[in-house]
Each structure stands twice: as C-alpha cells, then as structure tokens.
Short mmCIF file of C-alpha atoms and ligand atoms in Angstrom, two decimals:
data_model
loop_
_atom_site.label_atom_id
_atom_site.label_comp_id
_atom_site.label_asym_id
_atom_site.label_seq_id
_atom_site.Cartn_x
_atom_site.Cartn_y
_atom_site.Cartn_z
CA UNK A 60 5.24 6.99 11.22
CA UNK A 61 1.85 6.43 9.64
CA UNK A 62 1.27 3.70 7.08
CA UNK A 63 -1.37 3.58 4.36
CA UNK A 64 -3.08 0.52 2.89
CA UNK A 65 -6.45 -0.41 1.37
CA UNK A 66 -7.75 -3.99 1.23
CA UNK A 67 -8.90 -3.42 -2.36
CA UNK A 68 -5.20 -3.66 -3.23
CA UNK A 69 -5.53 -7.40 -2.56
CA UNK A 70 -7.83 -7.80 -5.57
CA UNK A 71 -5.06 -8.41 -8.11
CA UNK A 72 -4.57 -12.18 -8.07
CA UNK A 73 -2.16 -13.24 -10.83
CA UNK A 74 -1.66 -16.99 -11.14
CA UNK A 75 1.23 -17.39 -13.53
CA UNK A 76 3.60 -15.56 -15.82
CA UNK A 77 6.08 -16.88 -18.35
CA UNK A 78 9.70 -17.13 -17.35
CA UNK A 79 12.24 -18.85 -19.55
CA UNK A 80 9.32 -19.85 -21.77
CA UNK A 81 7.63 -21.81 -18.96
CA UNK A 82 4.44 -20.98 -17.07
CA UNK A 83 5.75 -20.07 -13.60
CA UNK A 84 3.81 -19.42 -10.36
CA UNK A 85 3.47 -15.65 -10.00
CA UNK A 86 5.39 -14.40 -6.96
CA UNK A 87 3.56 -11.06 -6.60
CA UNK A 88 0.75 -12.38 -4.42
CA UNK A 89 -1.72 -10.56 -2.13
CA UNK A 90 -0.29 -12.49 0.83
CA UNK A 91 2.78 -10.23 0.64
CA UNK A 92 0.70 -7.21 1.57
CA UNK A 93 -1.19 -9.08 4.32
CA UNK A 94 2.12 -10.17 5.85
CA UNK A 95 3.47 -6.60 5.75
CA UNK A 96 0.27 -5.09 7.14
CA UNK A 97 0.21 -7.58 10.01
CA UNK A 98 3.87 -6.78 10.77
CA UNK A 99 3.00 -3.06 10.90
CA UNK A 100 0.11 -3.63 13.30
CA UNK A 101 2.23 -5.89 15.53
CA UNK A 102 4.83 -3.12 15.78
CA UNK A 103 2.39 -0.37 16.70
CA UNK A 104 2.25 1.47 13.39
CA UNK A 105 -1.00 3.27 12.62
CA UNK A 106 -2.33 1.81 9.37
CA UNK A 107 -4.82 4.16 7.72
CA UNK A 108 -7.00 3.84 4.64
CA UNK A 109 -5.86 6.06 1.78
CA UNK A 110 -7.76 9.09 0.55
CA UNK A 111 -9.06 9.19 -3.01
CA UNK A 112 -7.15 11.64 -5.23
CA UNK A 113 -8.75 10.44 -8.47
CA UNK A 114 -6.81 9.65 -11.63
CA UNK A 115 -5.45 13.18 -12.15
CA UNK A 116 -2.16 12.61 -10.24
CA UNK A 117 -1.72 9.23 -11.98
CA UNK A 118 -2.16 10.85 -15.40
CA UNK A 119 0.39 13.49 -14.40
CA UNK A 120 3.15 10.90 -14.96
CA UNK A 121 1.48 8.36 -17.29
CA UNK A 122 -0.11 8.64 -20.73
CA UNK A 123 -3.81 9.29 -19.93
CA UNK A 124 -4.87 6.67 -22.48
CA UNK A 125 -2.65 4.11 -20.73
CA UNK A 126 -4.25 4.93 -17.38
CA UNK A 127 -7.76 4.66 -18.82
CA UNK A 128 -7.03 1.37 -20.62
CA UNK A 129 -6.99 -0.57 -17.36
CA UNK A 130 -10.39 0.66 -16.14
CA UNK A 131 -12.25 -1.87 -18.29
CA UNK A 132 -9.49 -3.97 -19.86
CA UNK A 133 -10.40 -7.19 -18.06
CA UNK A 134 -14.11 -6.81 -18.83
CA UNK A 135 -13.23 -6.23 -22.47
CA UNK A 136 -10.99 -9.31 -22.47
CA UNK A 137 -13.81 -11.48 -21.12
CA UNK A 138 -16.36 -10.04 -23.55
CA UNK A 139 -14.23 -9.84 -26.69
CA UNK A 140 -11.90 -12.81 -26.28
CA UNK A 141 -14.00 -15.55 -24.65
CA UNK A 142 -11.58 -18.13 -26.00
CA UNK A 143 -8.77 -16.51 -24.00
CA UNK A 144 -7.65 -18.35 -20.89
CA UNK A 145 -5.69 -15.62 -19.09
CA UNK A 146 -5.50 -11.86 -19.52
CA UNK A 147 -1.89 -12.05 -20.70
CA UNK A 148 -0.74 -10.52 -23.98
CA UNK A 149 1.07 -12.79 -26.39
CA UNK A 150 1.70 -10.30 -29.18
CA UNK A 151 3.79 -7.13 -28.87
CA UNK A 152 4.23 -4.50 -31.55
CA UNK A 153 7.95 -3.81 -31.14
CA UNK A 154 7.81 -0.36 -32.63
CA UNK A 155 4.61 1.37 -31.57
CA UNK A 156 3.44 3.65 -34.33
CA UNK A 157 0.01 4.54 -35.59
CA UNK A 158 -2.78 3.69 -33.20
CA UNK A 159 -3.84 1.40 -30.40
CA UNK A 160 -5.55 -1.65 -31.97
CA UNK A 161 -9.30 -1.91 -31.42
CA UNK A 162 -8.86 -5.64 -30.70
CA UNK A 163 -8.33 -6.29 -26.98
CA UNK A 164 -5.49 -8.75 -27.59
CA UNK A 165 -3.72 -6.17 -29.74
CA UNK A 166 -4.36 -3.43 -27.18
CA UNK A 167 -2.98 -5.56 -24.35
CA UNK A 168 0.23 -6.12 -26.29
CA UNK A 169 0.41 -2.38 -26.99
CA UNK A 170 0.28 -1.37 -23.32
CA UNK A 171 2.02 -4.37 -21.70
CA UNK A 172 5.54 -5.38 -22.69
CA UNK A 173 5.79 -8.76 -20.96
CA UNK A 174 3.59 -11.53 -19.53
CA UNK A 175 3.96 -10.60 -15.86
CA UNK A 176 0.98 -8.23 -15.58
CA UNK A 177 -2.02 -10.53 -16.11
CA UNK A 178 -5.42 -8.86 -15.91
CA UNK A 179 -7.74 -10.34 -13.29
CA UNK A 180 -11.34 -9.25 -12.57
CA UNK A 181 -10.33 -6.82 -9.82
CA UNK A 182 -6.89 -5.79 -11.05
CA UNK A 183 -8.07 -2.24 -11.72
CA UNK A 184 -9.27 -1.42 -8.18
CA UNK A 185 -6.06 -2.97 -6.85
CA UNK A 186 -3.74 -0.81 -8.95
CA UNK A 187 -5.92 2.29 -8.47
CA UNK A 188 -5.83 2.01 -4.68
CA UNK A 189 -2.15 1.09 -4.68
CA UNK A 190 -1.53 4.48 -6.33
CA UNK A 191 -3.90 6.25 -3.89
CA UNK A 192 -1.95 4.67 -1.02
CA UNK A 193 1.27 6.20 -2.40
CA UNK A 194 -0.42 9.58 -2.84
CA UNK A 195 -1.77 9.48 0.71
CA UNK A 196 1.73 8.86 2.08
CA UNK A 197 3.01 11.77 -0.03
CA UNK A 198 0.25 14.04 1.28
CA UNK A 199 1.09 13.03 4.87
CA UNK A 200 4.66 14.23 4.34
CA UNK A 201 3.49 17.39 2.56
CA UNK A 202 1.42 18.13 5.66
CA UNK A 203 4.48 17.91 7.89
CA UNK A 204 5.19 14.27 8.70
CA UNK A 205 8.91 13.48 8.68
CA UNK A 206 8.30 10.06 7.14
CA UNK A 207 5.30 8.11 5.86
CA UNK A 208 4.95 4.60 4.43
CA UNK A 209 2.73 3.63 1.54
CA UNK A 210 2.14 -0.12 1.53
CA UNK A 211 1.59 -0.06 -2.21
CA UNK A 212 0.77 -3.38 -3.81
CA UNK A 213 0.83 -4.19 -6.71
CA UNK A 214 4.25 -2.55 -6.96
CA UNK A 215 5.03 0.19 -9.46
CA UNK A 216 8.66 1.00 -10.23
CA UNK A 217 8.85 -0.98 -13.51
CA UNK A 218 5.81 0.78 -14.96
CA UNK A 219 6.87 3.21 -17.67
CA UNK A 220 5.14 6.31 -18.93
CA UNK A 221 2.95 4.20 -21.23
CA UNK A 222 3.57 0.51 -20.61
CA UNK A 223 3.29 -2.10 -17.88
CA UNK A 224 5.96 -4.71 -17.15
CA UNK A 225 7.67 -6.48 -14.27
CA UNK A 226 4.49 -7.02 -12.15
CA UNK A 227 3.86 -3.21 -12.27
CA UNK A 228 0.96 -1.15 -13.73
CA UNK A 229 0.92 2.37 -12.27
CA UNK A 230 4.22 3.75 -11.01
CA UNK A 231 3.31 4.52 -7.41
CA UNK A 232 6.69 5.98 -6.43
CA UNK A 233 6.87 8.20 -9.52
CA UNK A 234 3.30 9.38 -8.88
CA UNK A 235 4.28 10.25 -5.29
CA UNK A 236 7.49 11.99 -6.38
CA UNK A 237 5.67 14.14 -8.92
CA UNK A 238 2.99 14.98 -6.34
CA UNK A 239 5.64 16.19 -3.87
CA UNK A 240 6.68 18.83 -6.42
CA UNK A 241 3.56 20.67 -5.28
CA UNK A 242 5.51 21.53 -2.13
CA UNK A 243 9.21 21.19 -3.01
CA UNK A 244 10.84 22.28 -6.30
CA UNK A 245 13.33 19.41 -6.27
CA UNK A 246 12.59 15.83 -5.24
CA UNK A 247 14.80 12.73 -5.28
CA UNK A 248 13.66 9.16 -5.94
CA UNK A 249 15.98 6.50 -4.52
CA UNK A 250 15.25 2.94 -5.65
CA UNK A 251 16.66 0.21 -3.41
CA UNK A 252 14.57 -2.63 -4.82
CA UNK A 253 17.01 -5.20 -6.21
CA UNK A 254 15.68 -4.69 -9.71
CA UNK A 255 16.36 -1.69 -11.91
CA UNK A 256 13.71 1.00 -11.58
CA UNK A 257 13.38 1.08 -15.34
CA UNK A 258 9.89 2.60 -15.27
CA UNK A 259 10.84 5.44 -12.95
CA UNK A 260 13.91 6.07 -15.09
CA UNK A 261 11.74 6.21 -18.21
CA UNK A 262 9.36 8.71 -16.61
CA UNK A 263 12.02 11.11 -15.29
CA UNK A 264 14.83 10.63 -17.85
CA UNK A 265 14.31 14.02 -19.49
CA UNK A 266 13.51 16.00 -16.34
CA UNK A 267 15.67 18.01 -13.97
CA UNK A 268 13.15 18.40 -11.12
CA UNK A 269 13.29 14.76 -10.00
CA UNK A 270 16.68 13.14 -9.48
CA UNK A 271 16.49 9.38 -9.89
CA UNK A 272 18.97 6.85 -8.49
CA UNK A 273 18.59 3.07 -8.64
CA UNK A 274 20.71 0.28 -7.11
CA UNK A 275 20.57 -3.05 -8.96
CA UNK A 276 22.75 -5.76 -10.56
CA UNK A 277 24.10 -5.28 -14.06
CA UNK A 278 21.03 -5.23 -16.32
CA UNK A 279 23.03 -7.15 -18.92
CA UNK A 280 22.68 -10.29 -16.78
CA UNK A 281 19.60 -9.71 -14.61
CA UNK A 282 16.07 -9.55 -15.82
CA UNK A 283 15.21 -5.90 -16.29
CA UNK A 284 17.69 -6.12 -19.22
CA UNK A 285 16.81 -3.02 -21.17
CA UNK A 286 17.48 -0.09 -18.84
CA UNK A 287 19.71 0.62 -15.85
CA UNK A 288 23.25 0.82 -17.21
CA UNK A 289 25.77 3.08 -15.51
CA UNK A 290 26.20 5.24 -18.60
CA UNK A 291 22.47 6.05 -18.73
CA UNK A 292 22.47 9.40 -16.90
CA UNK A 293 19.53 11.34 -18.36
CA UNK A 294 18.97 13.35 -21.52
CA UNK A 295 17.99 16.88 -22.54
CA UNK A 296 16.93 18.87 -19.48
CA UNK A 297 17.41 15.66 -17.48
CA UNK A 298 21.08 15.19 -18.43
CA UNK A 299 22.96 14.31 -15.25
CA UNK A 300 19.81 13.70 -13.18
CA UNK A 301 19.68 9.91 -13.48
CA UNK A 302 22.17 7.67 -11.70
CA UNK A 303 22.42 3.89 -11.93
CA UNK A 304 24.54 2.23 -9.23
CA UNK A 305 25.31 -1.09 -10.85
CA UNK A 306 26.02 -4.05 -8.53
CA UNK A 307 27.16 -7.55 -9.41
CA UNK A 308 25.15 -10.74 -8.91
CA UNK A 309 25.87 -12.16 -5.48
CA UNK A 310 27.20 -8.92 -4.00
CA UNK A 311 27.10 -8.70 -0.21
CA UNK A 312 26.29 -5.89 2.16
CA UNK A 313 29.60 -4.02 1.86
CA UNK A 314 29.07 -3.53 -1.87
CA UNK A 315 25.37 -2.65 -1.47
CA UNK A 316 26.02 -0.14 1.32
CA UNK A 317 28.89 1.46 -0.62
CA UNK A 318 26.56 1.89 -3.61
CA UNK A 319 23.91 3.34 -1.30
CA UNK A 320 26.41 5.84 0.09
CA UNK A 321 27.32 6.98 -3.44
CA UNK A 322 23.64 7.41 -4.28
CA UNK A 323 22.98 9.36 -1.08
CA UNK A 324 25.95 11.64 -1.79
CA UNK A 325 24.63 12.33 -5.29
CA UNK A 326 21.17 13.18 -3.92
CA UNK A 327 22.68 15.48 -1.30
CA UNK A 328 24.60 17.28 -4.06
CA UNK A 329 21.38 17.61 -6.08
CA UNK A 330 19.76 19.39 -3.15
CA UNK A 331 16.42 17.58 -2.91
CA UNK A 332 13.77 19.08 -0.65
CA UNK A 333 12.08 15.71 -0.17
CA UNK A 334 12.81 12.06 -0.85
CA UNK A 335 10.82 9.10 -2.15
CA UNK A 336 12.25 5.63 -1.58
CA UNK A 337 11.23 2.76 -3.83
CA UNK A 338 11.51 0.24 -1.04
CA UNK A 339 11.98 -3.36 -2.14
CA UNK A 340 13.00 -6.12 0.22
CA UNK A 341 14.15 -8.39 -2.59
CA UNK A 342 17.79 -7.56 -1.90
CA UNK A 343 17.46 -10.31 0.74
CA UNK A 344 19.72 -13.32 0.28
CA UNK A 345 16.75 -15.69 0.63
CA UNK A 346 14.26 -13.76 -1.49
CA UNK A 347 12.66 -16.02 -4.14
CA UNK A 348 14.12 -13.61 -6.74
CA UNK A 349 17.43 -13.22 -4.89
CA UNK A 350 20.35 -11.52 -6.63
CA UNK A 351 22.37 -9.95 -3.79
CA UNK A 352 22.76 -10.81 -0.11
CA UNK A 353 21.37 -8.32 2.37
CA UNK A 354 20.41 -9.48 5.89
CA UNK A 355 18.00 -7.92 8.40
CA UNK A 356 20.96 -6.05 9.94
CA UNK A 357 21.80 -4.75 6.46
CA UNK A 358 18.25 -3.48 5.92
CA UNK A 359 18.41 -1.75 9.31
CA UNK A 360 21.69 -0.12 8.32
CA UNK A 361 20.19 1.04 5.02
CA UNK A 362 17.31 2.61 6.97
CA UNK A 363 19.76 4.36 9.31
CA UNK A 364 21.75 5.85 6.43
CA UNK A 365 18.67 7.01 4.48
CA UNK A 366 17.06 8.47 7.61
CA UNK A 367 20.30 10.36 8.30
CA UNK A 368 19.74 12.33 5.08
CA UNK A 369 17.22 14.16 7.27
CA UNK A 370 14.75 14.76 4.43
CA UNK A 371 10.96 14.52 4.48
CA UNK A 372 10.65 10.95 3.22
CA UNK A 373 7.93 8.90 1.54
CA UNK A 374 8.60 5.16 1.64
CA UNK A 375 6.78 3.29 -1.13
CA UNK A 376 6.63 -0.50 -1.09
CA UNK A 377 7.94 -2.21 -4.21
CA UNK A 378 9.15 -5.84 -4.43
CA UNK A 379 10.20 -8.39 -1.82
CA UNK A 380 8.57 -11.78 -2.12
CA UNK A 381 7.35 -14.57 0.14
CA UNK A 382 10.73 -15.80 1.40
CA UNK A 383 11.49 -16.77 4.99
CA UNK A 384 12.92 -13.38 6.00
CA UNK A 385 10.49 -10.95 4.31
CA UNK A 386 8.70 -10.02 7.53
CA UNK A 387 11.93 -9.74 9.55
CA UNK A 388 13.60 -7.56 6.94
CA UNK A 389 10.64 -5.23 6.57
CA UNK A 390 10.36 -4.97 10.34
CA UNK A 391 14.08 -4.21 10.66
CA UNK A 392 13.96 -1.44 8.05
CA UNK A 393 10.72 0.24 9.09
CA UNK A 394 11.21 0.16 12.88
CA UNK A 395 14.79 1.38 12.51
CA UNK A 396 13.67 4.23 10.25
CA UNK A 397 10.89 5.19 12.68
CA UNK A 398 13.24 5.14 15.66
CA UNK A 399 15.82 7.25 13.78
CA UNK A 400 13.37 10.09 13.15
ZN1 ZN B 131 12.21 -6.09 -7.35
#
C-alpha cells in the first residue's frame, strides 16, 4: 500500500477557533500529519510525493469561484484589513443571494460558515496539496493498486460545494470519488470519521453515481448540527443514494461495528466499482473531540470489514486529533488493511 503526502500540507497553522463563544486552541495542527507520516515510515509504507493535477479536478466538485477565492484570500486579508488580527470571518450572510462582497471580510463570511477555517499565510498551498495527495491516491488505484492512502491534511469532508467549515476547505475525499468516475461508473464514499460528512453529503446529495454513507452521532446533539439525519437520503436523481447511520453519544464498538455493517451492506447493494473511505480516527475514546469509544482493536476490525468488501479502495485521511492513541489507532487500521489485501 502506497501513501501520499507533501510537506507543503504542513503550512496551514491555525491558532484558535471559537467554540462555545470562547477562543479555543485549534486541534487541527500540522503535528497530526507528522505523527501519521512517521508512523507510516516506521511500518514500512512507501510515502510518495503527490503529482500535480491542477485545480481542474477540485473545480469538478466545488464552485470554481470558491476554489479560486483561497488562492489569494490571506494576502487580500493582510492588504485590505490591516486592523484584522486573524483571518477568521465574523459576519455571515445567512441567505446568500446576489453577489460575493468586494470587501474581504464580507467575502470570507460568504465562503466560510464558521470560525474554524482561519486563513494563514500558507493555507492555500496546504489545502491545494492536500487535494493533490487525495488525487494521487485515487490515480494509484485507477492504475491498478488494490488500496492507496492519501495522508490529506487539512481534512476535507466538511467542505461543501461552495463553503468551508469544520476545519475543512477542499473536500479531498469527494474530489477523489469524483475522479474515480473516470474509471468506474459507480463509486461509494464511506465516511467513518466520527463527525457527519456534511460536505460530502452536500456535494453528492442530488447524484446517483456516488453513493454516500456516513457514521456519526445524532447531529441534533453533536456539532455538525445541520446535516446528517437518518431521514436525509438524497434528492432528485440522488434519491436513495445517501445514507446516514446515526449513532448515540458514548456508543461503544458493538454499536459502531453494527452501523458499519449496515453501511457496507448498502454499498454492496448499490454495486460500487470502487470505494473511497473518509478515514477519521476521532472515533477513539480518548480523542480530544471524543464522542464514541473505539479502541485500536476496533479500528483493526473496521479495517478488516472494509477490506473484505474487496473493492479498489482509496483511503483519505480526515480527522483524528492529538490524543494518546492516535498513532496506535492509525497503525492498527492501516497495517490491518494492508495485510488483508
Ligand atoms: Zn471528525
């Protein structure tokens, strides 16, 4: 199993976001990716630099104007809002109608729906190469690899068609899933990050070529809030092609694995030719954003069950924060998946 990673992905260095109205240390730190890369190297994985696919495949799933906004957003913020302390929007339009404001503060609020995606001087190269990493893993599978791992960071699964939120800018997994359609007519995206894949759901909600399934606690009580309910199953051509497996806060491995089995069964029924996994390790009991209680053995069992689907598989890194078991859990999942193929 090859892995892909580019050190430019470390360039996004958010300091804080607002949680419960308080400035809170930002958990999505570059050290996460360094820890995961070092784990890969220690376990004999080949870690390659991604190829450059340009912005075309990113714009295939996102509004092109949204993609372009980030290329110079931080420079604009510095030049146009010198009184600003942090590249965090504090005004949001609610209903977006009319046009993107010329003012950088207004534009940031237009394209970013919360405070968790601060712009730093090298945020753009980080999110660009995070997407290229996902595309390189997809290409590896399209060229015949059984499984490939994109160490994407910053993560992507909360990023919607035209707005950032939840630490996410470009939706790496959705970009990879759409890219795989160049080889297979039907692709599934399975999201096992503990948070609702609200961005992926937004992107594929009206489509029948990508089946989307996410496992996460009830959005009514856990922070994605606005999408991920069990009765949200797709619309139009996409009716029946979205599945939300809703857990409860504090659920243990039996509940998580049962939800995973239901998701796998639904994907098998759909008949996907290839699979993308939005792979978060924040289902860990000791994750700083913990909500359910999966151990290293549980992550290994998840890997075994997903590998047994026997599909060409692109693993895309999502969440999983600097808790005591992050390295152990990632190692358990990825080495088990490799050994099962
Ligand atoms: Zn997460």
